[in-house]
mmCIF file of C-alpha atoms in Angstrom:
data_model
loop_
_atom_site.group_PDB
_atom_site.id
_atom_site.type_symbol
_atom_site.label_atom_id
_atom_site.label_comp_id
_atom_site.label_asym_id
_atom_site.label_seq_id
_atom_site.Cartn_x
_atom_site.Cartn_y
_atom_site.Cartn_z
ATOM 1 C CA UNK A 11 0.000 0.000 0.000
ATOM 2 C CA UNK A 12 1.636 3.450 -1.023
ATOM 3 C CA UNK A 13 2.404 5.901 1.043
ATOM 4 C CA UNK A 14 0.242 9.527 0.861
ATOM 5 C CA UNK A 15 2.444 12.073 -1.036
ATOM 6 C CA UNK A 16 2.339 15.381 0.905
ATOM 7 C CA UNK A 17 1.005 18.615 0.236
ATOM 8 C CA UNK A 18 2.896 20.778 -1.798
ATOM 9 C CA UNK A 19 5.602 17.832 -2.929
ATOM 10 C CA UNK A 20 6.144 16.813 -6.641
ATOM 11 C CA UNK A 21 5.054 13.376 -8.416
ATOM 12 C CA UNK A 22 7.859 10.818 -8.784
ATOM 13 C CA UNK A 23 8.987 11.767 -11.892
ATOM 14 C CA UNK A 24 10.491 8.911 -14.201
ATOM 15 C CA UNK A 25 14.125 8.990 -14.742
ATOM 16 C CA UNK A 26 15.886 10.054 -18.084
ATOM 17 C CA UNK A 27 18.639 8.414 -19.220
ATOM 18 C CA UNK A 28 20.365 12.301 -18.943
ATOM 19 C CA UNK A 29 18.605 13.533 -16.177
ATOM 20 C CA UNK A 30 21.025 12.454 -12.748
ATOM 21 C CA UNK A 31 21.746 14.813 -10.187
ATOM 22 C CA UNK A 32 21.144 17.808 -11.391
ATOM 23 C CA UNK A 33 17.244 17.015 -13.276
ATOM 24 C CA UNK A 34 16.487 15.448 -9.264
ATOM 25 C CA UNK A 35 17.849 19.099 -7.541
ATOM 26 C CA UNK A 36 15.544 20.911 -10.251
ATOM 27 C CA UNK A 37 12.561 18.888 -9.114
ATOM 28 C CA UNK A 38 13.327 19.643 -5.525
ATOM 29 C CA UNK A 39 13.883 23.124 -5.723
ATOM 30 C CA UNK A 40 11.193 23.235 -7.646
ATOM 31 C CA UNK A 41 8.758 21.348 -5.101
ATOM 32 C CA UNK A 42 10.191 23.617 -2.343
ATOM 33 C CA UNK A 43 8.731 26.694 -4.455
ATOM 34 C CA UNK A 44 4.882 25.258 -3.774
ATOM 35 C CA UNK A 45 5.968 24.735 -0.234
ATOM 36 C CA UNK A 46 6.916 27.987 0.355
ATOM 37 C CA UNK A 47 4.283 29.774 -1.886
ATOM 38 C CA UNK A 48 1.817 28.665 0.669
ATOM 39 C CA UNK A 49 3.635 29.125 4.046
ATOM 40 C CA UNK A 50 3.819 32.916 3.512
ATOM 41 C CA UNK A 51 2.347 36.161 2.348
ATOM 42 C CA UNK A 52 5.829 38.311 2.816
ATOM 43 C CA UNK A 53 8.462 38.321 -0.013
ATOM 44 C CA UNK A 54 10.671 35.552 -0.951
ATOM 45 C CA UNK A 55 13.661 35.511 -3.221
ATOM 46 C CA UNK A 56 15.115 32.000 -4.771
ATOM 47 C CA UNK A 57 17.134 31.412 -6.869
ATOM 48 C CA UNK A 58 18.424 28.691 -8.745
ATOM 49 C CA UNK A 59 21.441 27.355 -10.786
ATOM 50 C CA UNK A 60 22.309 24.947 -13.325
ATOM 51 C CA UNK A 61 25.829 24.890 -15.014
ATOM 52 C CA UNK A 62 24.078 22.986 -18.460
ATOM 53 C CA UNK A 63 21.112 25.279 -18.502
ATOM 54 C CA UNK A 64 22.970 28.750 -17.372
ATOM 55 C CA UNK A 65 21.624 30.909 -14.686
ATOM 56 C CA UNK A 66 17.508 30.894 -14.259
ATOM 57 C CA UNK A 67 15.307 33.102 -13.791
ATOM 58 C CA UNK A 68 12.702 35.377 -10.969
ATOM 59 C CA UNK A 69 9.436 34.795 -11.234
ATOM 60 C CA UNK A 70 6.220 36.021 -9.363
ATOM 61 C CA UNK A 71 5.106 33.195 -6.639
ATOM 62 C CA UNK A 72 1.162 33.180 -5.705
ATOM 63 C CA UNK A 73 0.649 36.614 -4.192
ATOM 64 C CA UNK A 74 3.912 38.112 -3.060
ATOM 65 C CA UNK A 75 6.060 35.054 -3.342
ATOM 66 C CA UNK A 76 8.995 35.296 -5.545
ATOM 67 C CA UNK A 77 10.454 32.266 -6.683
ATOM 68 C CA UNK A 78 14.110 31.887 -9.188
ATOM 69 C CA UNK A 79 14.427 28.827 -11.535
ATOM 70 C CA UNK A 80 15.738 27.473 -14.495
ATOM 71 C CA UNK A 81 14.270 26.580 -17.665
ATOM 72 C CA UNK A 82 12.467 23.504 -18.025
ATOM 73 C CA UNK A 83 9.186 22.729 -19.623
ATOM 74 C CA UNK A 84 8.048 19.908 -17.287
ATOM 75 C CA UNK A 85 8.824 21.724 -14.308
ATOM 76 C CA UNK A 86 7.319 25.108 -15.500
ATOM 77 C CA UNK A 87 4.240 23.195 -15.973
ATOM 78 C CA UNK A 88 4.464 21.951 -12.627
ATOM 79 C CA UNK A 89 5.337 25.881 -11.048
ATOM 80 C CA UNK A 90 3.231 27.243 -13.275
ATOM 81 C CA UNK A 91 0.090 24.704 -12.443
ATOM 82 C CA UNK A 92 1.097 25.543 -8.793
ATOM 83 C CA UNK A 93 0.677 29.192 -9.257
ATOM 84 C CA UNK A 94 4.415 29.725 -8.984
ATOM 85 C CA UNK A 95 5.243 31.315 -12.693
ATOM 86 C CA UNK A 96 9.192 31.739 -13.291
ATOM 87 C CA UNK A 97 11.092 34.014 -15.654
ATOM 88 C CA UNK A 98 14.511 32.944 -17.139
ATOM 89 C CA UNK A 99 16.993 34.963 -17.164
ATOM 90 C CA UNK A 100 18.891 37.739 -14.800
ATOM 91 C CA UNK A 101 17.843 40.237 -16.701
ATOM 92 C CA UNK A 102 13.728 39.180 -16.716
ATOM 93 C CA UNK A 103 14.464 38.066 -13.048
ATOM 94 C CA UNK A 104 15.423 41.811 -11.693
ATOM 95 C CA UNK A 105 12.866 43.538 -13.713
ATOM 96 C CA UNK A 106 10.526 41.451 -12.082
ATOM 97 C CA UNK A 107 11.263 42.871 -8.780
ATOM 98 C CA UNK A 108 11.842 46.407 -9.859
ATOM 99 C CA UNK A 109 7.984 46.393 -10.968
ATOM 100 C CA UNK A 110 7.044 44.569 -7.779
ATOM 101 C CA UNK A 111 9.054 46.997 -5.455
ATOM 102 C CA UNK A 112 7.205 50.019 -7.552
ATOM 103 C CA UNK A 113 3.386 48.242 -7.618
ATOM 104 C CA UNK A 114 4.003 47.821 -3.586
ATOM 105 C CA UNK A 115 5.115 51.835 -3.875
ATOM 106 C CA UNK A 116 1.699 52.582 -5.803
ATOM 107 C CA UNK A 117 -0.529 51.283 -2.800
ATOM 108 C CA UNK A 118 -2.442 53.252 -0.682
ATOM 109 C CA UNK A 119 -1.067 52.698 3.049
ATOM 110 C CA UNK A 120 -3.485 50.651 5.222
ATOM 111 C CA UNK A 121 -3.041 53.342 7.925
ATOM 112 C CA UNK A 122 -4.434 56.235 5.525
ATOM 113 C CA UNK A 123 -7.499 57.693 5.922
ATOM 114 C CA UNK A 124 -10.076 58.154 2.852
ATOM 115 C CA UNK A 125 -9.333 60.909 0.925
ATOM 116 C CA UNK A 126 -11.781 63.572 0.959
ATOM 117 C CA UNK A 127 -13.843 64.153 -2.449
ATOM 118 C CA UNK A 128 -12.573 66.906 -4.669
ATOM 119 C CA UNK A 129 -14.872 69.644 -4.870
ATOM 120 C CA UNK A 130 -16.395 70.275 -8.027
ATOM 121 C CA UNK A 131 -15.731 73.173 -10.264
ATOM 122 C CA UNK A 132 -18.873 75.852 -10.194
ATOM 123 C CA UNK A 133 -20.277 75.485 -13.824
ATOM 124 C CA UNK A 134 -19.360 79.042 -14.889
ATOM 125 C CA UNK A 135 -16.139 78.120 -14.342
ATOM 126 C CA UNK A 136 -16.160 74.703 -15.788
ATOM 127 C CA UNK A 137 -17.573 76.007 -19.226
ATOM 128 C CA UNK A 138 -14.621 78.793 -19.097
ATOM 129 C CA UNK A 139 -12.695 75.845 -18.686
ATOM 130 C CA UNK A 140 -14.430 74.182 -21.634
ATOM 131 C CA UNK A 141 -14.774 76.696 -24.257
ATOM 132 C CA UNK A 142 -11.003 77.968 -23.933
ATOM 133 C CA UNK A 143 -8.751 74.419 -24.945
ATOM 134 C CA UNK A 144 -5.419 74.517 -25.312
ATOM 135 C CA UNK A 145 -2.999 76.836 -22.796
ATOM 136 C CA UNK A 146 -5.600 78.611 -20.541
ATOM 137 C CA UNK A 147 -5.378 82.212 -20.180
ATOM 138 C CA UNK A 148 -3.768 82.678 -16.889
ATOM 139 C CA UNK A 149 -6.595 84.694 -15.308
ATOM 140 C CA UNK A 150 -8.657 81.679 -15.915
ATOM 141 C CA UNK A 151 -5.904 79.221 -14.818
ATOM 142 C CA UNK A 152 -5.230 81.078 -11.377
ATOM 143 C CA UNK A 153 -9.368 81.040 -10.751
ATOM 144 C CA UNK A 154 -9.187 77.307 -11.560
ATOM 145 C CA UNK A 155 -6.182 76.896 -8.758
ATOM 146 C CA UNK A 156 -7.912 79.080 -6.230
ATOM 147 C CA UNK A 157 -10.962 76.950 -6.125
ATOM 148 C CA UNK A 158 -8.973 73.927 -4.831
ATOM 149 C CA UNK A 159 -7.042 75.762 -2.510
ATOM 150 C CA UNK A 160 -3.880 76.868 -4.520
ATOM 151 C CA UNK A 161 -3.603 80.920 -4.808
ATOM 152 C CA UNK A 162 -1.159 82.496 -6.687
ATOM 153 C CA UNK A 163 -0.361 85.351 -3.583
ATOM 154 C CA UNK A 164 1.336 89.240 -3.628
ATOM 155 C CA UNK A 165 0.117 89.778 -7.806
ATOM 156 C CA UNK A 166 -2.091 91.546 -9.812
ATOM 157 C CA UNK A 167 -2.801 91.291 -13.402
ATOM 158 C CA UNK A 168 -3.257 95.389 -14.461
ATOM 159 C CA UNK A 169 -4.405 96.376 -18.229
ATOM 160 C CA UNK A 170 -3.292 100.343 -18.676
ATOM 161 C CA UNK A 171 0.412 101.919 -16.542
ATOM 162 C CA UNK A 172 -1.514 103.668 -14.408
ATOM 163 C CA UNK A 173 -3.483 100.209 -12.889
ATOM 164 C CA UNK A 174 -0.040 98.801 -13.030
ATOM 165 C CA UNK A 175 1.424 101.556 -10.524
ATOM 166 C CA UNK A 176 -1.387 101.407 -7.998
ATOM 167 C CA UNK A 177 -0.805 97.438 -8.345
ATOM 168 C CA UNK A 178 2.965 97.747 -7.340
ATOM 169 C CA UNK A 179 2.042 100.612 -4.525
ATOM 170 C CA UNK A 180 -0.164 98.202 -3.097
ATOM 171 C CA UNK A 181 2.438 94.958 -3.351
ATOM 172 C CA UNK A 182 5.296 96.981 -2.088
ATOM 173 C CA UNK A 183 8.709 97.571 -4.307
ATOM 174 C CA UNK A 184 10.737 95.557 -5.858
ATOM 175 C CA UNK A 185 8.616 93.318 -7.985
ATOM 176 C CA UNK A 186 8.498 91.776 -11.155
ATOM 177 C CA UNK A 187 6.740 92.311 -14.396
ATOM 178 C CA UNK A 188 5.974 89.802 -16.838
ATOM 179 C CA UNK A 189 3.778 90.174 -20.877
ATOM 180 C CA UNK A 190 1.328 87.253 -20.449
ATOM 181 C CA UNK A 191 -0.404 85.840 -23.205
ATOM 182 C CA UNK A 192 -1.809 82.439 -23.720
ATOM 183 C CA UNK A 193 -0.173 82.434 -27.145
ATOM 184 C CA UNK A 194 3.349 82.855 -25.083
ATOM 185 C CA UNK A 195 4.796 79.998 -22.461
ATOM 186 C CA UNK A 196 8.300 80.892 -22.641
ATOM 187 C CA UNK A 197 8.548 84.305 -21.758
ATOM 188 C CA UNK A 198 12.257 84.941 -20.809
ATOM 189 C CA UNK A 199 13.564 84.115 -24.269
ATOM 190 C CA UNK A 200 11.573 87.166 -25.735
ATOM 191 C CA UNK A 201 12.532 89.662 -23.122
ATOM 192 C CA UNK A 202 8.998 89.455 -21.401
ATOM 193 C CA UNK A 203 10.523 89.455 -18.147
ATOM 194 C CA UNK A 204 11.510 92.424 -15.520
ATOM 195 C CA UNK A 205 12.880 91.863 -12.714
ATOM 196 C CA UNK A 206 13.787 93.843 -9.316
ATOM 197 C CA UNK A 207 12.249 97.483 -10.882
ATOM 198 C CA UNK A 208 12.531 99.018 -7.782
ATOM 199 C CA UNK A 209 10.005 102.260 -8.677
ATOM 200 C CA UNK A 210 7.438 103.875 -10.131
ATOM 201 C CA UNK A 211 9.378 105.496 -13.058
ATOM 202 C CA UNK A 212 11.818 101.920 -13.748
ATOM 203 C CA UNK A 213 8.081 100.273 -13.796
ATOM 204 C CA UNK A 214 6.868 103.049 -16.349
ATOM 205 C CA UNK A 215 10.365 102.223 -17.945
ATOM 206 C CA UNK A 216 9.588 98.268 -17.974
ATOM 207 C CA UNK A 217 6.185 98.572 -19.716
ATOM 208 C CA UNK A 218 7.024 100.745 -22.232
ATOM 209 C CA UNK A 219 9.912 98.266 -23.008
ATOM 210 C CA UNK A 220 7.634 94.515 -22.699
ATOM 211 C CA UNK A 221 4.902 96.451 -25.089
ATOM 212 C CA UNK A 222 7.846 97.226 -27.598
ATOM 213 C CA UNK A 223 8.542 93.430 -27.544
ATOM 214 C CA UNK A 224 5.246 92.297 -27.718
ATOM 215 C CA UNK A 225 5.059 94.103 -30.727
ATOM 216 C CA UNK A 226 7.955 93.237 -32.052
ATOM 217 C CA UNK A 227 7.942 89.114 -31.307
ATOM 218 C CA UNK A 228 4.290 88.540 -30.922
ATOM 219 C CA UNK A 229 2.150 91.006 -32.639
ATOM 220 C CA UNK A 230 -0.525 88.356 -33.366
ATOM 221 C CA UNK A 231 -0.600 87.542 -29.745
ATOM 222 C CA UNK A 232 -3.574 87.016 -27.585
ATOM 223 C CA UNK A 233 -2.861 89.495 -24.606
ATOM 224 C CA UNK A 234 -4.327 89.573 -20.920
ATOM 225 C CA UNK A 235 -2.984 92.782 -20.017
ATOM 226 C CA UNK A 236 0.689 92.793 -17.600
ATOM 227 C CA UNK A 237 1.597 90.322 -14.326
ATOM 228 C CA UNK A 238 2.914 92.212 -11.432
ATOM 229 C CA UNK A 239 4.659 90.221 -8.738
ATOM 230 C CA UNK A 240 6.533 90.968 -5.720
ATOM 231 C CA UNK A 241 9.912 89.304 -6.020
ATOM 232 C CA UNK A 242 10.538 86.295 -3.925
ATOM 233 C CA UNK A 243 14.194 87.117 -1.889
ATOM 234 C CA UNK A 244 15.683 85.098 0.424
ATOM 235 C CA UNK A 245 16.584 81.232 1.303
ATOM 236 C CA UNK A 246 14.112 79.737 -0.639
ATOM 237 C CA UNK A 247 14.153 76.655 -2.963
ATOM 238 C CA UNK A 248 13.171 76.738 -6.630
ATOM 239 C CA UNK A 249 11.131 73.950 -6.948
ATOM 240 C CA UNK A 250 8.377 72.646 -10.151
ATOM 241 C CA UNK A 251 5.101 71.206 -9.189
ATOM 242 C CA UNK A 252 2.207 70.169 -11.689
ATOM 243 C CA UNK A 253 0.213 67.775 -13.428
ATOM 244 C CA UNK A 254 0.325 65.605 -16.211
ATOM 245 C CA UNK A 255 -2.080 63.221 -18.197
ATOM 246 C CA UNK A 256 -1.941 60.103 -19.112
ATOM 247 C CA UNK A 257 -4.267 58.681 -21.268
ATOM 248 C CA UNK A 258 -3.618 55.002 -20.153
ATOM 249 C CA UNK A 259 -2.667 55.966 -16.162
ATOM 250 C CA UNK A 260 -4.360 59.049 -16.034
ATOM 251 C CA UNK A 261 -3.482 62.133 -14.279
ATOM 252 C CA UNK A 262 -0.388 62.030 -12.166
ATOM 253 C CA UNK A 263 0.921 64.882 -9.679
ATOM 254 C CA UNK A 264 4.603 65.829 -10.567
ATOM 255 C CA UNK A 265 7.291 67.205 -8.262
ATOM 256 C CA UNK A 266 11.191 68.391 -8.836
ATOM 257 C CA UNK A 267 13.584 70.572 -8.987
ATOM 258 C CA UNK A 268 12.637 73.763 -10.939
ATOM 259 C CA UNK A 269 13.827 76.458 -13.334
ATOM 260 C CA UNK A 270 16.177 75.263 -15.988
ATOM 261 C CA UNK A 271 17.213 72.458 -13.269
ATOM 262 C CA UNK A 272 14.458 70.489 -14.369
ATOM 263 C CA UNK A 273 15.421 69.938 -17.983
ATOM 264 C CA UNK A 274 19.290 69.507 -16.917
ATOM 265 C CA UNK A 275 19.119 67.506 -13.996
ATOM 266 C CA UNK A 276 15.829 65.565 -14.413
ATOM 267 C CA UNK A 277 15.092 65.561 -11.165
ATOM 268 C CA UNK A 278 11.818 64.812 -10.453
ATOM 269 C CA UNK A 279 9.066 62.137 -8.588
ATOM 270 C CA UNK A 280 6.078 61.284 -10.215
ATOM 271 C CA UNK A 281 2.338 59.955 -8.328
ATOM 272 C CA UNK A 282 -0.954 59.183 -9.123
ATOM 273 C CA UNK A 283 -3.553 61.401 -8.414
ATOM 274 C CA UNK A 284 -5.228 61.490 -5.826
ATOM 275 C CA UNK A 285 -3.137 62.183 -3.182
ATOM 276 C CA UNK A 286 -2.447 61.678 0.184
ATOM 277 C CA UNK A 287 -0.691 63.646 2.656
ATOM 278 C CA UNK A 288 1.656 60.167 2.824
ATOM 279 C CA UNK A 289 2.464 59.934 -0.680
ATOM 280 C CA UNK A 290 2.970 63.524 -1.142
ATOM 281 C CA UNK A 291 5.774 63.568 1.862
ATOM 282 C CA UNK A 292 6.944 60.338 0.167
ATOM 283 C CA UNK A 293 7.330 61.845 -3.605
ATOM 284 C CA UNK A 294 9.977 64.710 -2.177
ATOM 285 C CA UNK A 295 11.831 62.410 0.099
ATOM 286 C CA UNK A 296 12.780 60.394 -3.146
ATOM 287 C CA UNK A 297 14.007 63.594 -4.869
ATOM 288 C CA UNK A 298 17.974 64.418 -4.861
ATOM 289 C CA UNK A 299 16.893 67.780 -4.163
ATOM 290 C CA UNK A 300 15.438 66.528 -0.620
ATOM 291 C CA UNK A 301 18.222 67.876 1.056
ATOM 292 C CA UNK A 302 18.088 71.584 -0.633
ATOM 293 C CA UNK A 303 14.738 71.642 1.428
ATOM 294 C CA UNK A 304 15.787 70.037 4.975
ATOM 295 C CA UNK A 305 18.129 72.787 4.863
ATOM 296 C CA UNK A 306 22.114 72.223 3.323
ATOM 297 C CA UNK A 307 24.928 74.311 4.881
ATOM 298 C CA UNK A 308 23.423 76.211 7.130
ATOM 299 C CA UNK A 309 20.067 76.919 5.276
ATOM 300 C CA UNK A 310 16.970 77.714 6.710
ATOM 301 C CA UNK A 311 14.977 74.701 6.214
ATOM 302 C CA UNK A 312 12.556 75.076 3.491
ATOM 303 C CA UNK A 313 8.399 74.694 4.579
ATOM 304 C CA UNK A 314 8.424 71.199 3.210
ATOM 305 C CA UNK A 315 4.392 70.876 5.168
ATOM 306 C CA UNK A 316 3.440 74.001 2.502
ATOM 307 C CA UNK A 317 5.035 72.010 -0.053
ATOM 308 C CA UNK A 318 3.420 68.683 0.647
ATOM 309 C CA UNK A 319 0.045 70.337 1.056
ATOM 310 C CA UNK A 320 -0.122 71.969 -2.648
ATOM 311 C CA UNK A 321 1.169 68.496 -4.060
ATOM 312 C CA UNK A 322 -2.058 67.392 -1.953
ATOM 313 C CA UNK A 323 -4.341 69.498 -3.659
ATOM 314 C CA UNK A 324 -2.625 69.817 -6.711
ATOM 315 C CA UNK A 325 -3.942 65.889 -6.967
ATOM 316 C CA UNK A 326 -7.044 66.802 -5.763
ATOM 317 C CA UNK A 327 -7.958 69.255 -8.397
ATOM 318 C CA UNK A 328 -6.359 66.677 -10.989
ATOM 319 C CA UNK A 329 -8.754 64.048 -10.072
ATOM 320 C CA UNK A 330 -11.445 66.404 -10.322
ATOM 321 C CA UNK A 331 -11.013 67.790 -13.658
ATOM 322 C CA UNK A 332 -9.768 64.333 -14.872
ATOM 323 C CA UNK A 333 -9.555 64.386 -19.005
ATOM 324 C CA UNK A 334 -9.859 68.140 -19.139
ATOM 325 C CA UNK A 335 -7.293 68.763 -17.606
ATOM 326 C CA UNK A 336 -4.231 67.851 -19.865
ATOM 327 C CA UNK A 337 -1.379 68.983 -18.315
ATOM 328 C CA UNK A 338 -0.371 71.936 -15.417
ATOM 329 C CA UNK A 339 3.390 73.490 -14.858
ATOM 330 C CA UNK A 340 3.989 75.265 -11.223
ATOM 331 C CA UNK A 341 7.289 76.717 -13.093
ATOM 332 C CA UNK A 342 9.068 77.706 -10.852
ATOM 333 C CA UNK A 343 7.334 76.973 -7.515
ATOM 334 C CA UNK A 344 8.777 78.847 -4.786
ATOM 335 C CA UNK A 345 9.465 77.067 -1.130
ATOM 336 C CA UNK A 346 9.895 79.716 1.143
ATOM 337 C CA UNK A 347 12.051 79.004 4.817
ATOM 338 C CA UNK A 348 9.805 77.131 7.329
ATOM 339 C CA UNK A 349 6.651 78.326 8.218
ATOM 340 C CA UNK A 350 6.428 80.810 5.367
ATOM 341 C CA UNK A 351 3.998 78.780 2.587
ATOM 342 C CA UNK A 352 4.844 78.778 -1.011
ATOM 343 C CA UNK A 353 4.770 81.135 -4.131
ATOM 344 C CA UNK A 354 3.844 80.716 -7.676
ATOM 345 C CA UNK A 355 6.025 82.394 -9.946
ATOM 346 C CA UNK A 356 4.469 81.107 -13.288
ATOM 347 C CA UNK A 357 1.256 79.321 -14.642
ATOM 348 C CA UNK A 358 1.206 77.386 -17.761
ATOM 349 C CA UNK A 359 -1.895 75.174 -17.849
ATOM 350 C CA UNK A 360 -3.386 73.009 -20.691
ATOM 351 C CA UNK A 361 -6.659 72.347 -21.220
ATOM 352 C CA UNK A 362 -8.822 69.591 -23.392
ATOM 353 C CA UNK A 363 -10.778 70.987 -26.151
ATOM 354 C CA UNK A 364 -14.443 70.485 -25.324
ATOM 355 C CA UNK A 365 -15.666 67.567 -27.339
ATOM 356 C CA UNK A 366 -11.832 66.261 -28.099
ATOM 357 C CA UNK A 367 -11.401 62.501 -27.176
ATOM 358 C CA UNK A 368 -8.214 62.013 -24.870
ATOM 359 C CA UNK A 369 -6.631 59.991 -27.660
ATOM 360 C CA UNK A 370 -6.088 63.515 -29.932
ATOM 361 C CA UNK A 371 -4.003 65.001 -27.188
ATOM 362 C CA UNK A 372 -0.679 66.143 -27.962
#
């Protein structure tokens, strides 16, 4: 009478004239894989080696189990009927477990509480939103970022010099002054950019001087009058925040390093929207820049909390708006020293046509 094979062990497999040693370690390895793959739920790594059949492979075990093994048809039928697939190779192997490490990234913590529901856009605002496509006027663009929270402080957007000098009275000297048009993004390159005018008569100076460019670069150009700003002084960290979409992922909440950092260095960290307060903190701890903002020889520490809270609603807003929404660039964001918030410096954000299917986006 034969004995009762365990639970999780192989069949007696017939010998091969070739198979030997090695063939009978393969089969026990590869029984060891079911026994573990129901033992645990945490992470296991093994790996195994054949000098005829080269190194083998990672594969995904039921679950989270991760098992490594060489190439054999009767025992991948055996894994694989087990629920224990494996992947040949180094090279398949450690991709494995780079996209298992960033799936386990992706999840929500258990600890987290629900996220609260975005609020809606009013429907005024929403058909602005609609009707414009394309790079939204920044009037419209700083409404849409006031609703959820994000306010572009210490600016005003005058039409004529004389609502431009009252504007800088009322901000306080030095500040900035910038041509904005939808029909312009990059507005350094074209001289639409004035920094530090320190008075009335340099800002009567600075106006005459952007309209002369507009003219001269962009006389077909859309215009929304002049930006006033103060100017931002001080330790503070030049950061990028924003939003792009995916059509297959959807809308994910960007953070980095900003100014002309962010095309040199590529220094960025990319999540999902929504998010949480968790995730947020978690996207600029994985930044190089992370020490610029816990402070770096003898800085003031940065307010990182200001920081993780616009990233916060930054997602909110993108799951709200979803497919209309194509992108948003916070270019530069600044983070001011502890306790001081942050400022928006410049506005660029993209729109979907009304009607357009996501697939048409640029």
């Amino acid at each position: 009478m034969g004995k009762r094979r365990p639970q999780g062990s192989l069949p007696r497999q017939p010998q091969h004239p070739r198979a030997g040693a090695r063939r009978g370690s393969a089969y026990r390895l590869a029984g060891h894989a079911l026994q573990y793959g129901g033992r645990t739920d945490r992470p296991v790594l093994r790996r195994g080696r054949s000098s005829s059949a080269g190194t083998g492979g990672l594969g995904q075990a039921r679950g989270r189990r991760i098992q490594h093994f060489r190439r054999d048809r009767s025992i991948r039928k055996i894994l694989d009927d087990g629920g224990v697939p494996a992947l040949q190779g180094s090279t398949e192997g450690v991709g494995a477990v780079a996209a298992w490490l960033d799936w386990n990234r992706a999840l929500p913590e258990e600890t987290e509480a629900p996220l609260p529901l975005p609020l809606p856009l009013p429907a005024d605002l929403l058909a602005e939103l609609d009707t414009c496509g394309g790079i939204v006027p920044y009037a419209l663009s700083t409404r849409v970022l006031a609703h959820f929270g994000i306010t572009a402080l210490c600016e005003r957007l005058p039409q004529t010099p004389e609502e431009a000098k009252a504007a800088a009275e009322a901000i306080g000297y030095p500040v900035a002054l910038k041509g904005i048009s939808p029909d312009i993004t990059h507005k350094t390159e074209t001289g639409l950019v004035k920094l530090n005018i320190a008075d009335a008569g340099a800002l009567r100076q600075a106006w005459d001087e952007l309209e002369r460019s507009m003219n001269l670069h962009h006389p077909g150009a859309r215009r929304e009058g002049m930006l006033i700003q103060s100017m931002v002084t001080g330790d503070v960290v030049e950061t990028i925040a924003g939003v792009n979409r995916d059509p297959a992922f959807g809308s994910a909440v960007v953070v980095g390093l900003g100014g002309i950092f962010v095309e040199l260095l590529r220094d960025v960290s990319l999540e999902l929207a929504p998010l949480s307060p968790a995730r947020a903190k978690a996207m600029i701890n994985r930044l190089q820049a992370a020490k610029l903002l816990q402070g770096f020889r003898g800085k003031q520490p940065a307010d990182i909390a200001a920081l993780e809270e616009t990233l916060v609603r930054l997602g909110r807003m993108a799951h709200a708006l979803g497919e209309r929404l194509v992108s948003l660039d916070l270019n530069p964001l600044m983070v001011l020293p502890e306790g001081q918030g942050v400022r928006i410096v410049d506005i660029v954000m993209q729109a979907r046509p009304s009607g357009d299917s996501p697939k048409h986006l640029p």
